[in-house]
Short mmCIF file of C-alpha atoms (C1' of nucleotides) in Angstrom, two decimals:
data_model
loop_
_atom_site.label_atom_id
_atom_site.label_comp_id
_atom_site.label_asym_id
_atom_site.label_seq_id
_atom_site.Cartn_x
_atom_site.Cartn_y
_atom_site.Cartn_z
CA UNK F 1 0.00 0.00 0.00
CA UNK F 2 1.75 3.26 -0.97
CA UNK F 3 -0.86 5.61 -0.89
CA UNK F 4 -2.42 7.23 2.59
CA UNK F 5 -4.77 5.23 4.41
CA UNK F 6 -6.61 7.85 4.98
CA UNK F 7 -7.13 9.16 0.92
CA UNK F 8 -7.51 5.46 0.38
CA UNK F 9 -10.91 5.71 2.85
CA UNK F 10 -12.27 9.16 2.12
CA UNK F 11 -12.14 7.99 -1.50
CA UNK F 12 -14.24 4.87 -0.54
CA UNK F 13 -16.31 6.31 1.78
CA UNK F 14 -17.14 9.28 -1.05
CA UNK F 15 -18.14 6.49 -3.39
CA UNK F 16 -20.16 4.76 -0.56
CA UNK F 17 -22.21 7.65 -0.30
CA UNK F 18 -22.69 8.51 -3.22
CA UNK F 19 -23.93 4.84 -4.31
CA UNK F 20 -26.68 5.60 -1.55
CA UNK F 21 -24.85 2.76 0.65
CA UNK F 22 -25.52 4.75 3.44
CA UNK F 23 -28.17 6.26 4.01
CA UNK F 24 -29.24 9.64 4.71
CA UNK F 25 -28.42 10.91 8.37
CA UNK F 26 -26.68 7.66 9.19
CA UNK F 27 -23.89 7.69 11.58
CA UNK F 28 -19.91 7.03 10.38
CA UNK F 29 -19.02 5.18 13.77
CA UNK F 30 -15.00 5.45 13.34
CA UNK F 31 -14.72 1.82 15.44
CA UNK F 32 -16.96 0.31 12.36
CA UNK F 33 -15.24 2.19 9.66
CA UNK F 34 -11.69 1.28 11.33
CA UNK F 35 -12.61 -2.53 11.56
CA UNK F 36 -14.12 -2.18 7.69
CA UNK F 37 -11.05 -1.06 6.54
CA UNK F 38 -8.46 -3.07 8.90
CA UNK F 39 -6.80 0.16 10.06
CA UNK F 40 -7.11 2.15 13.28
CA UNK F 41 -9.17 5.08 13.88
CA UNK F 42 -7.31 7.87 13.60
CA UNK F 43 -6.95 7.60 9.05
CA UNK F 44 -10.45 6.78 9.50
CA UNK F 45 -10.89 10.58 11.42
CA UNK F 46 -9.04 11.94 8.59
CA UNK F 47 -11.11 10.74 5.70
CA UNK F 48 -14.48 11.74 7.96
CA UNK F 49 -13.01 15.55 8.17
CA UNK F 50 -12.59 15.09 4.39
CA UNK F 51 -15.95 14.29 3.71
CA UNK F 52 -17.14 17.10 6.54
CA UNK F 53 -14.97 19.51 4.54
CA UNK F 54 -16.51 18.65 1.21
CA UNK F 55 -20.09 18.88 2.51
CA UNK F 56 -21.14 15.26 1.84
CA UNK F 57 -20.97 14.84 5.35
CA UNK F 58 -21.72 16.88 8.54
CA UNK F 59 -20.11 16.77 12.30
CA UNK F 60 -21.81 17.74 15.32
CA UNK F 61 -19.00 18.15 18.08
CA UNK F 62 -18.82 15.12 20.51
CA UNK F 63 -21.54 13.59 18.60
CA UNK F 64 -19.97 12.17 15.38
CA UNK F 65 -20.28 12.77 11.59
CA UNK F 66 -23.13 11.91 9.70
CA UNK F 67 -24.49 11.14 6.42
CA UNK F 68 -26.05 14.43 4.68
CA UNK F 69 -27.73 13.50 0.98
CA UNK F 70 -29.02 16.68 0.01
CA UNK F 71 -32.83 17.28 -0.15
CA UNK F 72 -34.54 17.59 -3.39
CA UNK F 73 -34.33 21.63 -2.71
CA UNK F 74 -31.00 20.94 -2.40
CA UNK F 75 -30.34 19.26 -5.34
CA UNK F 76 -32.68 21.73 -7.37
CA UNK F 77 -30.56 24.44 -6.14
CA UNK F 78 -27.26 22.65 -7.09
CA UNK F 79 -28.28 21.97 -10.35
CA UNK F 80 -29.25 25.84 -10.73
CA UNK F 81 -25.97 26.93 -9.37
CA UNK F 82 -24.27 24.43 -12.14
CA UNK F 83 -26.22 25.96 -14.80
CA UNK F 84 -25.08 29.45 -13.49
CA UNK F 85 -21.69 28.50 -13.65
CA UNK F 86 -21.88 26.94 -17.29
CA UNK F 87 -23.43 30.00 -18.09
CA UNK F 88 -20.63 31.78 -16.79
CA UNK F 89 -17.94 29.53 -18.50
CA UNK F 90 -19.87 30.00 -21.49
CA UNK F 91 -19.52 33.96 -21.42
CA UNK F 92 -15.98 33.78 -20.78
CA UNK F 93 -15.18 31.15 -23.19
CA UNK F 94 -17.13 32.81 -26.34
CA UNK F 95 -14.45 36.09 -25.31
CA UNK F 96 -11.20 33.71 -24.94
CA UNK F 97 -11.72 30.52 -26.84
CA UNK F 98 -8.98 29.11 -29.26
CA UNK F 99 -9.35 27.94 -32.81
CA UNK F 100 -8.02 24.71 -31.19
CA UNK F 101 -10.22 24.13 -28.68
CA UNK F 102 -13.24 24.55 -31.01
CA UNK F 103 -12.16 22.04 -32.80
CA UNK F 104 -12.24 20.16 -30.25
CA UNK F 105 -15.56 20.90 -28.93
CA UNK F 106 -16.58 19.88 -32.55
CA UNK F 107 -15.04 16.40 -32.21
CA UNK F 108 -16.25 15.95 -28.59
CA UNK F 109 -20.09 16.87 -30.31
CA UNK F 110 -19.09 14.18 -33.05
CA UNK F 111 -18.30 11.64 -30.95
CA UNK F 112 -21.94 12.63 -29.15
CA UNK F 113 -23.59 12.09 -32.38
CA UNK F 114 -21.46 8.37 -33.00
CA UNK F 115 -22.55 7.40 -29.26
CA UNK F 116 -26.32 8.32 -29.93
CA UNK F 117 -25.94 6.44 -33.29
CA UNK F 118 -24.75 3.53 -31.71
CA UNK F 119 -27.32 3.30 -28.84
CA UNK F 120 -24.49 3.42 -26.73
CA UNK F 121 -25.77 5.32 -23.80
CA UNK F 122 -22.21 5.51 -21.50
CA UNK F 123 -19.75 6.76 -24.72
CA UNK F 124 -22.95 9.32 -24.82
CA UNK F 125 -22.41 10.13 -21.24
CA UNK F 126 -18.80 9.99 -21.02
CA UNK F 127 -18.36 12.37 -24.69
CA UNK F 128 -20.56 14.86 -23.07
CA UNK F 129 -19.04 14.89 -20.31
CA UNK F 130 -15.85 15.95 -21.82
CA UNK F 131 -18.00 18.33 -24.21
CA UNK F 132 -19.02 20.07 -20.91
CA UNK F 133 -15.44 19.80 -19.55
CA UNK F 134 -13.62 21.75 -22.54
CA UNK F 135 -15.65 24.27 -22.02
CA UNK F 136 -14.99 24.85 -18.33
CA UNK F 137 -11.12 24.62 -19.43
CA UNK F 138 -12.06 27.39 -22.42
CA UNK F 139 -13.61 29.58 -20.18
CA UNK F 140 -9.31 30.69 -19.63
CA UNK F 141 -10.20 30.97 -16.16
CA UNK F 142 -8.55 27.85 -14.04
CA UNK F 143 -10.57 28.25 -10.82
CA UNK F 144 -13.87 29.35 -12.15
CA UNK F 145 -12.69 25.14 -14.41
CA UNK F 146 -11.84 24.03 -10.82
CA UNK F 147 -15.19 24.84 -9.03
CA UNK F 148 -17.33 23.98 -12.11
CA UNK F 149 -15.44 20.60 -11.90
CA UNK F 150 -16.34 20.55 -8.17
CA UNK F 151 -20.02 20.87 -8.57
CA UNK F 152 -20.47 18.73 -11.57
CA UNK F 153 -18.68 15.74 -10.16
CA UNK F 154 -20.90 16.52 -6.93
CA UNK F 155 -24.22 15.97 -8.78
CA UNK F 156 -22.81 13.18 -11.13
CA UNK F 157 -24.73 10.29 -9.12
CA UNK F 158 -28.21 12.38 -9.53
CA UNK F 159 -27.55 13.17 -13.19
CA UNK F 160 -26.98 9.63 -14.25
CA UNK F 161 -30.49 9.14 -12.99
CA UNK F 162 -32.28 11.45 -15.65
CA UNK F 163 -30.13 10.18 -18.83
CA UNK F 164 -31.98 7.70 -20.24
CA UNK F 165 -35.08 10.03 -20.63
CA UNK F 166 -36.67 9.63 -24.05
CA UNK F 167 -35.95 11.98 -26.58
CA UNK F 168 -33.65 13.82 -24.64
CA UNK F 169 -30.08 13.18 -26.07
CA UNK F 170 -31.17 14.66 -29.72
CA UNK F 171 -33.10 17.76 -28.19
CA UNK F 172 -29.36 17.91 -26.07
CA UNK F 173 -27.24 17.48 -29.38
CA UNK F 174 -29.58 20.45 -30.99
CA UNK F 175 -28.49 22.73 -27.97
CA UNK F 176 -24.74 21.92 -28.25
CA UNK F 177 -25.00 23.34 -31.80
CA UNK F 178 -26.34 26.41 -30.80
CA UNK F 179 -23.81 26.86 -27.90
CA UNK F 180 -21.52 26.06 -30.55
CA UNK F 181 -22.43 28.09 -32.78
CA UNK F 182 -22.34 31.48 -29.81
CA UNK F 183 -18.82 30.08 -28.89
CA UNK F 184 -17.90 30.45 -32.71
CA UNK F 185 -18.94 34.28 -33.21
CA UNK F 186 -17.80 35.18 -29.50
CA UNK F 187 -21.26 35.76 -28.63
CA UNK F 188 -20.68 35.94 -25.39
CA UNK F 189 -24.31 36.40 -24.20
CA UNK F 190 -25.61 34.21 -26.44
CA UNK F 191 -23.40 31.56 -25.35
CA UNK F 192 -24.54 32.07 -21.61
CA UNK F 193 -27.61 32.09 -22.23
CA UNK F 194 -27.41 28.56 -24.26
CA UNK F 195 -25.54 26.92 -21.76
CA UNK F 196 -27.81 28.18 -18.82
CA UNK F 197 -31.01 26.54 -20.78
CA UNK F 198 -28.83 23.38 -21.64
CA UNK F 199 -27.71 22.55 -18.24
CA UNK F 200 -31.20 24.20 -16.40
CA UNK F 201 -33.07 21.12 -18.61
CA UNK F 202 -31.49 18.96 -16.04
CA UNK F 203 -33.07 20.23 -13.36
CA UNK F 204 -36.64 20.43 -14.88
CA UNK F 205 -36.00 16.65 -15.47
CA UNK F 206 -35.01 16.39 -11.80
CA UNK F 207 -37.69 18.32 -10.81
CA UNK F 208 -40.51 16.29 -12.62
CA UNK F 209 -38.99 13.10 -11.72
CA UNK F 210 -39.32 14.48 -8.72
CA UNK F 211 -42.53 15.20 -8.75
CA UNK F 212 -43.88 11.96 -10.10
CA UNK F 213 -41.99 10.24 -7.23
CA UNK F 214 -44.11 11.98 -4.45
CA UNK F 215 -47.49 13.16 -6.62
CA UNK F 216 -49.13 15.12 -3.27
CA UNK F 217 -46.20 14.89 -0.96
CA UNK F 218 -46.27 17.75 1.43
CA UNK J 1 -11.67 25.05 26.46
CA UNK J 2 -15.47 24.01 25.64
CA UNK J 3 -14.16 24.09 21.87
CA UNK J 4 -12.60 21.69 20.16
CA UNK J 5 -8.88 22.76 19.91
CA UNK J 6 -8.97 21.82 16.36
CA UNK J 7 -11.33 23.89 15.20
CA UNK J 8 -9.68 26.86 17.51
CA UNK J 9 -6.34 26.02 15.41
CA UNK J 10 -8.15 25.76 12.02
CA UNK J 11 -9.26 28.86 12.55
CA UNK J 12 -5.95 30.75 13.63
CA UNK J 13 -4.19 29.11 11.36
CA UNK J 14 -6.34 30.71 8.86
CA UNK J 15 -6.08 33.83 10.37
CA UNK J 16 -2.65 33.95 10.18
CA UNK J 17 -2.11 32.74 6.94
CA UNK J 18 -4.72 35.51 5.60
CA UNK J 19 -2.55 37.93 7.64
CA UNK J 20 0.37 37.37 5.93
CA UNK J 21 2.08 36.08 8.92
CA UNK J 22 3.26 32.75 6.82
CA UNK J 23 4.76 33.85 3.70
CA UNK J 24 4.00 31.70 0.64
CA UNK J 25 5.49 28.05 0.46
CA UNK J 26 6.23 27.94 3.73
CA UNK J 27 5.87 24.73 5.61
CA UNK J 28 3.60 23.88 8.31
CA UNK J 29 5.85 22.23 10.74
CA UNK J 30 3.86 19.76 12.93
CA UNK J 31 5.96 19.73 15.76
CA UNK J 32 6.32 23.51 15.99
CA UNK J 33 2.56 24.04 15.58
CA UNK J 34 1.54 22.08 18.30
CA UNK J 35 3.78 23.47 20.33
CA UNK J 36 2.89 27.25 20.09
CA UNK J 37 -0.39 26.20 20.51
CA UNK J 38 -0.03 24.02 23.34
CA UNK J 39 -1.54 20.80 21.95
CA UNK J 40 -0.38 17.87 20.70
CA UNK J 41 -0.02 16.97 16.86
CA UNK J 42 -3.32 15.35 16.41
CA UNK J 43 -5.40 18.21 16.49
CA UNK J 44 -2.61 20.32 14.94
CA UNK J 45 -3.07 18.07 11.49
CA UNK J 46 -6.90 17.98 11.49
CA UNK J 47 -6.30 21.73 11.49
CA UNK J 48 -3.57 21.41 8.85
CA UNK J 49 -6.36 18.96 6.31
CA UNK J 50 -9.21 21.92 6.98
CA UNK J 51 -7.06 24.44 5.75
CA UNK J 52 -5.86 21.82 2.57
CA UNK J 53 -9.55 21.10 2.00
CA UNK J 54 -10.54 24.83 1.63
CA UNK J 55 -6.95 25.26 -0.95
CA UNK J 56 -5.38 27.71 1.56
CA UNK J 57 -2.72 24.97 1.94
CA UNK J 58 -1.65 21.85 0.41
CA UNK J 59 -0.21 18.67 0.74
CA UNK J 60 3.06 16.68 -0.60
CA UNK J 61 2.37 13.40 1.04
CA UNK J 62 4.93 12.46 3.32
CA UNK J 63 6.44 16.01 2.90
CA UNK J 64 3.91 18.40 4.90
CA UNK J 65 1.41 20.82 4.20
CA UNK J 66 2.49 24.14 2.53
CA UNK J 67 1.06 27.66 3.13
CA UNK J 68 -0.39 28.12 -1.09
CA UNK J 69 -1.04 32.25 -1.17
CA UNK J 70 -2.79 32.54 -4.85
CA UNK J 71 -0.63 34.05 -7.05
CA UNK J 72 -2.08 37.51 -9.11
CA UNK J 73 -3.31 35.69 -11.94
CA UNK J 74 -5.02 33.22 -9.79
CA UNK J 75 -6.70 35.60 -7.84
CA UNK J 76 -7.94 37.52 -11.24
CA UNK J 77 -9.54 34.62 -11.76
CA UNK J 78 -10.83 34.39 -8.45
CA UNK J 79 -12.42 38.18 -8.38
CA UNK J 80 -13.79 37.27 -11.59
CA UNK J 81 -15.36 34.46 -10.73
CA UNK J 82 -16.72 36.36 -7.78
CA UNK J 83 -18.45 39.05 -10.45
CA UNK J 84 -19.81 36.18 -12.05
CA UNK J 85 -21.33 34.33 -9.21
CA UNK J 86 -23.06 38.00 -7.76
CA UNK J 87 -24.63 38.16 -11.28
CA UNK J 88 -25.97 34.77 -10.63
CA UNK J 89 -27.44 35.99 -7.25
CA UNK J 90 -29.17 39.17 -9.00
CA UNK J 91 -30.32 37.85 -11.97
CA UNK J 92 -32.15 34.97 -9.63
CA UNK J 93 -32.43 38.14 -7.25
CA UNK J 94 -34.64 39.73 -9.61
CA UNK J 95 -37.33 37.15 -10.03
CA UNK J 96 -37.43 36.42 -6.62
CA UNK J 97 -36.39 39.22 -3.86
CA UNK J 98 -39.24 39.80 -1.54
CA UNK J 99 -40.54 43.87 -0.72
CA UNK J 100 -38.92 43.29 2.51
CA UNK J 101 -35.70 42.10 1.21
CA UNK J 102 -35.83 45.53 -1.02
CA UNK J 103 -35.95 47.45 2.37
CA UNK J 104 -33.42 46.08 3.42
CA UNK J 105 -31.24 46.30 0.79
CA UNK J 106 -31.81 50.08 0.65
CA UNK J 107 -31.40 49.94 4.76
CA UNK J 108 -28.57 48.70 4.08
CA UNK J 109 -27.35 51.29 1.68
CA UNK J 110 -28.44 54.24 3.59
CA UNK J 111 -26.06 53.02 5.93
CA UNK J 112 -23.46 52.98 3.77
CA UNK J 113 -23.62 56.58 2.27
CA UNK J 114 -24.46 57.70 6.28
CA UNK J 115 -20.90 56.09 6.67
CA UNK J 116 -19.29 57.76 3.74
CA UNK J 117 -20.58 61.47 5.08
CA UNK J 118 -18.71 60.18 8.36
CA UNK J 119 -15.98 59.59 6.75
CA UNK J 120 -16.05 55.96 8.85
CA UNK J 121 -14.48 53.34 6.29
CA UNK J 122 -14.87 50.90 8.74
CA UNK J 123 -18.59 51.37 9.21
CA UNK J 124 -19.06 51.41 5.47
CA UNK J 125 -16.91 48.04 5.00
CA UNK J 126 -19.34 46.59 6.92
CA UNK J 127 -22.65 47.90 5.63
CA UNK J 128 -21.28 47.49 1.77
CA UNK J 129 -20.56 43.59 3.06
CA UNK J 130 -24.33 43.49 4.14
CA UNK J 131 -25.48 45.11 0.80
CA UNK J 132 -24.36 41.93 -0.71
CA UNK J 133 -24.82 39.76 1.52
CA UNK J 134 -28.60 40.07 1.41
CA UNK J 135 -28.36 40.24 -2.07
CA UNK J 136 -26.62 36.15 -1.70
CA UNK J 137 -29.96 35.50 0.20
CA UNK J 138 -32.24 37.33 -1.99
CA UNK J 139 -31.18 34.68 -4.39
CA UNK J 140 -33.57 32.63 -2.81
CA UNK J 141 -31.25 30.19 -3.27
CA UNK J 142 -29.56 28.77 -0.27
CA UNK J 143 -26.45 27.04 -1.72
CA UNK J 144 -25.52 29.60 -4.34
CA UNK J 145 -25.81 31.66 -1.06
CA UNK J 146 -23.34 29.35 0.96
CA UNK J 147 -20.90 29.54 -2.46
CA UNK J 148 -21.07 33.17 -2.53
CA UNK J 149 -20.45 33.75 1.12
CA UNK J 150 -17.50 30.81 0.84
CA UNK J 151 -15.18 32.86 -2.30
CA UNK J 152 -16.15 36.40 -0.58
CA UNK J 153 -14.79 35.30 2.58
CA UNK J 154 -11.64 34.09 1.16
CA UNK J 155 -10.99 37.24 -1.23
CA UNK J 156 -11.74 39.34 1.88
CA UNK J 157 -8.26 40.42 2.79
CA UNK J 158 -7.77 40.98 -0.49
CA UNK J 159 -10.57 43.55 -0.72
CA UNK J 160 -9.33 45.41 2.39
CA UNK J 161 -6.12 46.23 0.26
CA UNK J 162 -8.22 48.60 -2.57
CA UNK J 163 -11.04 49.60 -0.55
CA UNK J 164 -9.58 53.55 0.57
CA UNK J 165 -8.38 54.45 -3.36
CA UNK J 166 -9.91 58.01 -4.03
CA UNK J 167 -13.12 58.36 -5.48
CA UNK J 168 -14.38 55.33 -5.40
CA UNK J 169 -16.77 55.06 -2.52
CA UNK J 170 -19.35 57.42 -4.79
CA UNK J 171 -19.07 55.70 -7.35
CA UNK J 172 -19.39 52.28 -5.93
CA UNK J 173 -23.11 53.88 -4.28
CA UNK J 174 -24.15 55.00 -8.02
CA UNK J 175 -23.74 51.17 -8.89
CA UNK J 176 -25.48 49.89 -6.15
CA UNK J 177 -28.57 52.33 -6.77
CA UNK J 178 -28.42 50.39 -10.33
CA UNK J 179 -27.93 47.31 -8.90
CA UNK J 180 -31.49 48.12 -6.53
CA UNK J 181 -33.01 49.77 -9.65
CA UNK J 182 -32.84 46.58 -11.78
CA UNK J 183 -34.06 44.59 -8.06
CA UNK J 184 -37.14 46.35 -7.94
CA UNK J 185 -38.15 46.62 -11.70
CA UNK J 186 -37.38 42.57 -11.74
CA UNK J 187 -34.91 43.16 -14.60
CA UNK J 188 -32.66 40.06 -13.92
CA UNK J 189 -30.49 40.55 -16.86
CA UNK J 190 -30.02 44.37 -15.93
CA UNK J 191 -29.51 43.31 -12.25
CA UNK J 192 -26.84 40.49 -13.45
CA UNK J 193 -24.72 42.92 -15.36
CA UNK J 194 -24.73 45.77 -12.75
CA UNK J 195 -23.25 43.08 -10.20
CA UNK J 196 -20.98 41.57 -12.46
CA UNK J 197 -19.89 45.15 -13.46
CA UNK J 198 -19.56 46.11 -9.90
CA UNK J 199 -17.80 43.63 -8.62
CA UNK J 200 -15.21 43.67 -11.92
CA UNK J 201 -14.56 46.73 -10.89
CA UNK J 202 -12.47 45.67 -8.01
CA UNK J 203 -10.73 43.14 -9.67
CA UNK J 204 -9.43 46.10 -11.87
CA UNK J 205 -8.51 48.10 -9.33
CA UNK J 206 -6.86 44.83 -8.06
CA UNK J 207 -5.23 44.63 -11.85
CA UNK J 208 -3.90 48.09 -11.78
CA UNK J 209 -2.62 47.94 -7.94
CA UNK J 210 -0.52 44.61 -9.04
CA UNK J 211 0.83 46.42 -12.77
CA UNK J 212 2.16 49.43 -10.38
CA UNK J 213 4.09 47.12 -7.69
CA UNK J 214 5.73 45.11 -10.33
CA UNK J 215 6.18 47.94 -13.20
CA UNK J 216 8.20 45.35 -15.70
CA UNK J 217 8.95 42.53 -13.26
CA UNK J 218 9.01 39.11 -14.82
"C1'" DG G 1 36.92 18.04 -6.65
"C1'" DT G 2 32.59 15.79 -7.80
"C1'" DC G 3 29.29 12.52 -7.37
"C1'" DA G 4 27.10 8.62 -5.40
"C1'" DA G 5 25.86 5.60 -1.80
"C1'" DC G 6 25.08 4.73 2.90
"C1'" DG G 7 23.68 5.95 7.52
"C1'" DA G 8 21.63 9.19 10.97
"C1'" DT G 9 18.10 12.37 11.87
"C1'" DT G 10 13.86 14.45 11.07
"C1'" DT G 11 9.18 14.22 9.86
"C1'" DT G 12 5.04 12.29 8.32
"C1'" DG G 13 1.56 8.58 8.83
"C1'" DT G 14 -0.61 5.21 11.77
"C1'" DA G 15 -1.64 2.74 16.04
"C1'" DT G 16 -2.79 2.75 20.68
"C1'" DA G 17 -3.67 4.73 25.17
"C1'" DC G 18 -5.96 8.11 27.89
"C1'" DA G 19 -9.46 11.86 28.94
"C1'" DA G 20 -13.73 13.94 28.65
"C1'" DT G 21 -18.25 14.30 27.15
"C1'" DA G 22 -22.67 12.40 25.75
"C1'" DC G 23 -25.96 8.60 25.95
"C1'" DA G 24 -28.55 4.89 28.14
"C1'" DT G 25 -30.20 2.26 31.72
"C1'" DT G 26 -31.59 1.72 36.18
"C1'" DC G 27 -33.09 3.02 40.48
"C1'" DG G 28 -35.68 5.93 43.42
"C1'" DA G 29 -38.93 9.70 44.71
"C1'" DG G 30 -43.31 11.60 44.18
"C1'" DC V 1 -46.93 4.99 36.81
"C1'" DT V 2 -44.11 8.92 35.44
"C1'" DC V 3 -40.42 11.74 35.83
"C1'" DG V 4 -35.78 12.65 37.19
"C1'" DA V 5 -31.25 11.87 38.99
"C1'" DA V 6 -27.18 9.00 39.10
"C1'" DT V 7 -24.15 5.72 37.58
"C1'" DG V 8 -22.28 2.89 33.90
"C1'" DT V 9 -21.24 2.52 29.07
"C1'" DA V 10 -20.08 4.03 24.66
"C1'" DT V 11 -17.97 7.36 21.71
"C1'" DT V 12 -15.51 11.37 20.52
"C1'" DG V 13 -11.31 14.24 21.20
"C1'" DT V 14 -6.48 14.41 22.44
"C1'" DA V 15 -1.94 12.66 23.75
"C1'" DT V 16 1.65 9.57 23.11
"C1'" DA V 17 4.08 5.73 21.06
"C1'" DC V 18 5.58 3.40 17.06
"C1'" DA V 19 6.58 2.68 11.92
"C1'" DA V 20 7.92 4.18 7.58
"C1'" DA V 21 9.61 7.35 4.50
"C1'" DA V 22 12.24 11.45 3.23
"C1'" DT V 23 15.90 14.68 3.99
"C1'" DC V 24 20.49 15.73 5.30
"C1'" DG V 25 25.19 14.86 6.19
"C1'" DT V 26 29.09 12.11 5.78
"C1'" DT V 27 32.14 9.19 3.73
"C1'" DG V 28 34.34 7.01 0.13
"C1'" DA V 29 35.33 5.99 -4.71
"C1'" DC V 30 36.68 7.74 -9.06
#
DNA sequence: GTCAACGATTTTGTATACAATACATTCGAG
DNA sequence: CTCGAATGTATTGTATACAAAATCGTTGAC
C-alpha cells in the first residue's frame, strides 16, 4: 500500500455515499469504519473531516459525523448553481476561446452524435461529459474550471439518474449546436444564455422526476 | 476550552495565513505548531487537512502541508469568478427578492452613504458587506448563497487592500442604486450585469494595484 | 573536486492509550 | 406509573508511542 490510508478511505467512503450505501443521516461510527477497513481510527478521522470539509458529510462536536444527501431543494438548487456556472464559462469562453479548442468541442459533439448512433448510452455520457469539460477549461479561467469541476462531479450520481429520458439526447445534441455556434462568433451572451437553458433542462427533469416520485407529498 | 482545539487552530491558522504572517510556500511544521499552541499533533493536522480542504494549503504526502497564497493571476480569476457568481445571485435576485428584502437592501445602503458622510471606512466596510450579503440570500437560493459567502470570505483580505483608493466610494453607491433599480423593476439581466460590473470593478482596481508594484517585473 | 551511496536524523503517517463528554439504563422519589 | 437523577457505558477528542519514509550529512570511490 503506498498511498495514505486515509485518501484510500475518504475515496471509498465518497463512493459509498454517493452509491446511496448509506443512508441519509446515518452515523460514520469510526470503530466500524476502522474494523471495515483493517486500520485504526485515527486515518479513519481523517477521511471523515474530508468528507465534513466537502459537505457530503456533517459533524456535530462530541456527537460524530453523519451522512447528509441533500434534499430535493438541495439538489434543485445545485443543479441551478451548475447551470449558473456553465453560463458563466460560457460567457468567458465565447471572449477567450482558441481555434483549437473549437475544434475540439466539434469532435467531442461528433463523438456525441457516434454514441447516440450507436445506442451506446455511456460513450454518450462519457463524450458529453468531456463536451461540458472543454468548455470549463475554455472559459481561460482555471478556478472558475476548478469549481465547475467541483459541482459537476458533486451531482454526477443524480444526473446519471435522468439520462436515459426519451428523446432527450437529440433535443441535447440540438443545444450543443447552438452553444456552438455562440462560442464560434464570441457571442458571449448568447453563449450564456445557451448553456444556462442546456444545463437548467437537467433540473426540470429532476424536478418532474421528482414530482412523479411523491405526486401530493407535502 | 469548551471548543474543540482543532477547530480553535483551524481557525488561527487561517487567520494567520490571511494575515500574511506565513509567507507563501512555507511549511507547516507539525511539531512547531503544536507546540505554540499548546496541543499535541493530532489536532494540529486535522487543522492542517481543513485548511488543505478549503486550498489555503496543500499537501506533498509524506512532505507536509504548505502555506499556497494565490498568485495575481489566480486571484484575477478568483475576483472574476466572484463578479460572475453576484450576477448569478441578482439575476435569480430579480425574479425572486421579496418587498422586505428591497428594504433592506436600501437599509442597508443608507447606511453605507451615512458612513461615507462620516468619513467611517470601517462602518461602510461593513454595511457594503451586508449590501451583498442580502443580495446572496435574496437569491432565494440557499447554496448559491453558501458559495457566494464561501469565495467572498476568502478574497476578503484581499478587498481590504483597494477599498480607501480616491473616489471610489461614490461611485461604488451610483452602482449599487443600479444594482437596486434593476431589483425592484425585476430586470434580472439588468440586475446580473450591474453586479458583475460592480464587482469587476475591483478586480481592476486589483489589476492596476498589481501592474504598479511590479512595473516590468518578470 | 565531484558525485554517489550509505547511515543518521527528522518528519510524516498510523496505532494505541488516555481523557472527557454524551448517551442509556436503572433506580428511586413523588 | 411517570419523571428525574445518578451511575455505567459508549464514543468522541487528544496525547503519546511506534513505523515508515524522506531529507540531510558524511564518507568514500573515481
Amino acid at each position: 500500500m503506498d498511498i495514505r490510508h486515509a485518501d484510500r478511505i475518504a475515496d471509498a467512503l465518497e463512493e459509498l455515499i454517493f452509491t446511496a450505501e448509506f443512508e441519509d443521516n446515518a452515523r460514520l461510527d469510526e470503530v466500524r469504519l476502522a474494523e471495515r477497513f483493517a486500520v485504526s481510527r485515527t486515518p479513519v478521522r481523517e477521511a471523515l473531516q474530508r468528507l465534513v470539509a466537502s459537505g457530503i458529510a456533517i459533524q456535530i462536536p462530541r456527537r460524530g459525523v453523519f451522512v447528509r444527501q441533500p434534499g430535493p431543494v438541495e439538489l434543485l438548487e445545485m443543479f441551478e448553481v451548475m447551470a449558473e456556472l456553465e453560463a458563466s464559462c460560457g460567457r468567458l469562453a465565447a471572449l477567450r476561446i482558441s481555434t483549437a479548442d473549437i475544434a475540439r468541442l466539434e469532435t467531442a459533439n461528433e463523438n456525441c452524435l457516434s454514441a447516440i448512433d450507436a445506442g451506446d448510452s455511456d460513450a454518450y455520457y462519457r463524450e458529453n461529459e468531456a463536451f461540458h469539460h472543454l468548455i470549463y477549461k475554455a472559459s481561460g479561467n482555471g478556478f472558475l474550471e476548478q469549481e465547475a469541476l467541483r459541482l459537476h462531479r458533486r451531482l454526477k450520481p443524480y444526473r446519471r439518474l435522468q439520462l436515459r429520458l426519451h428523446g432527450r439526447m437529440s433535443q441535447s445534441m440540438q443545444e450543443h449546436q447552438r452553444i456552438l455556434s455562440a462560442l464560434r462568433d464570441g457571442k458571449s451572451d448568447r453563449a450564456a444564455t445557451a448553456l444556462r437553458d442546456h444545463v437548467a433542462v437537467q433540473g426540470e427533469k429532476f424536478h418532474r422526476l421528482l414530482a412523479n416520485l411523491k405526486p401530493a407529498a407535502e
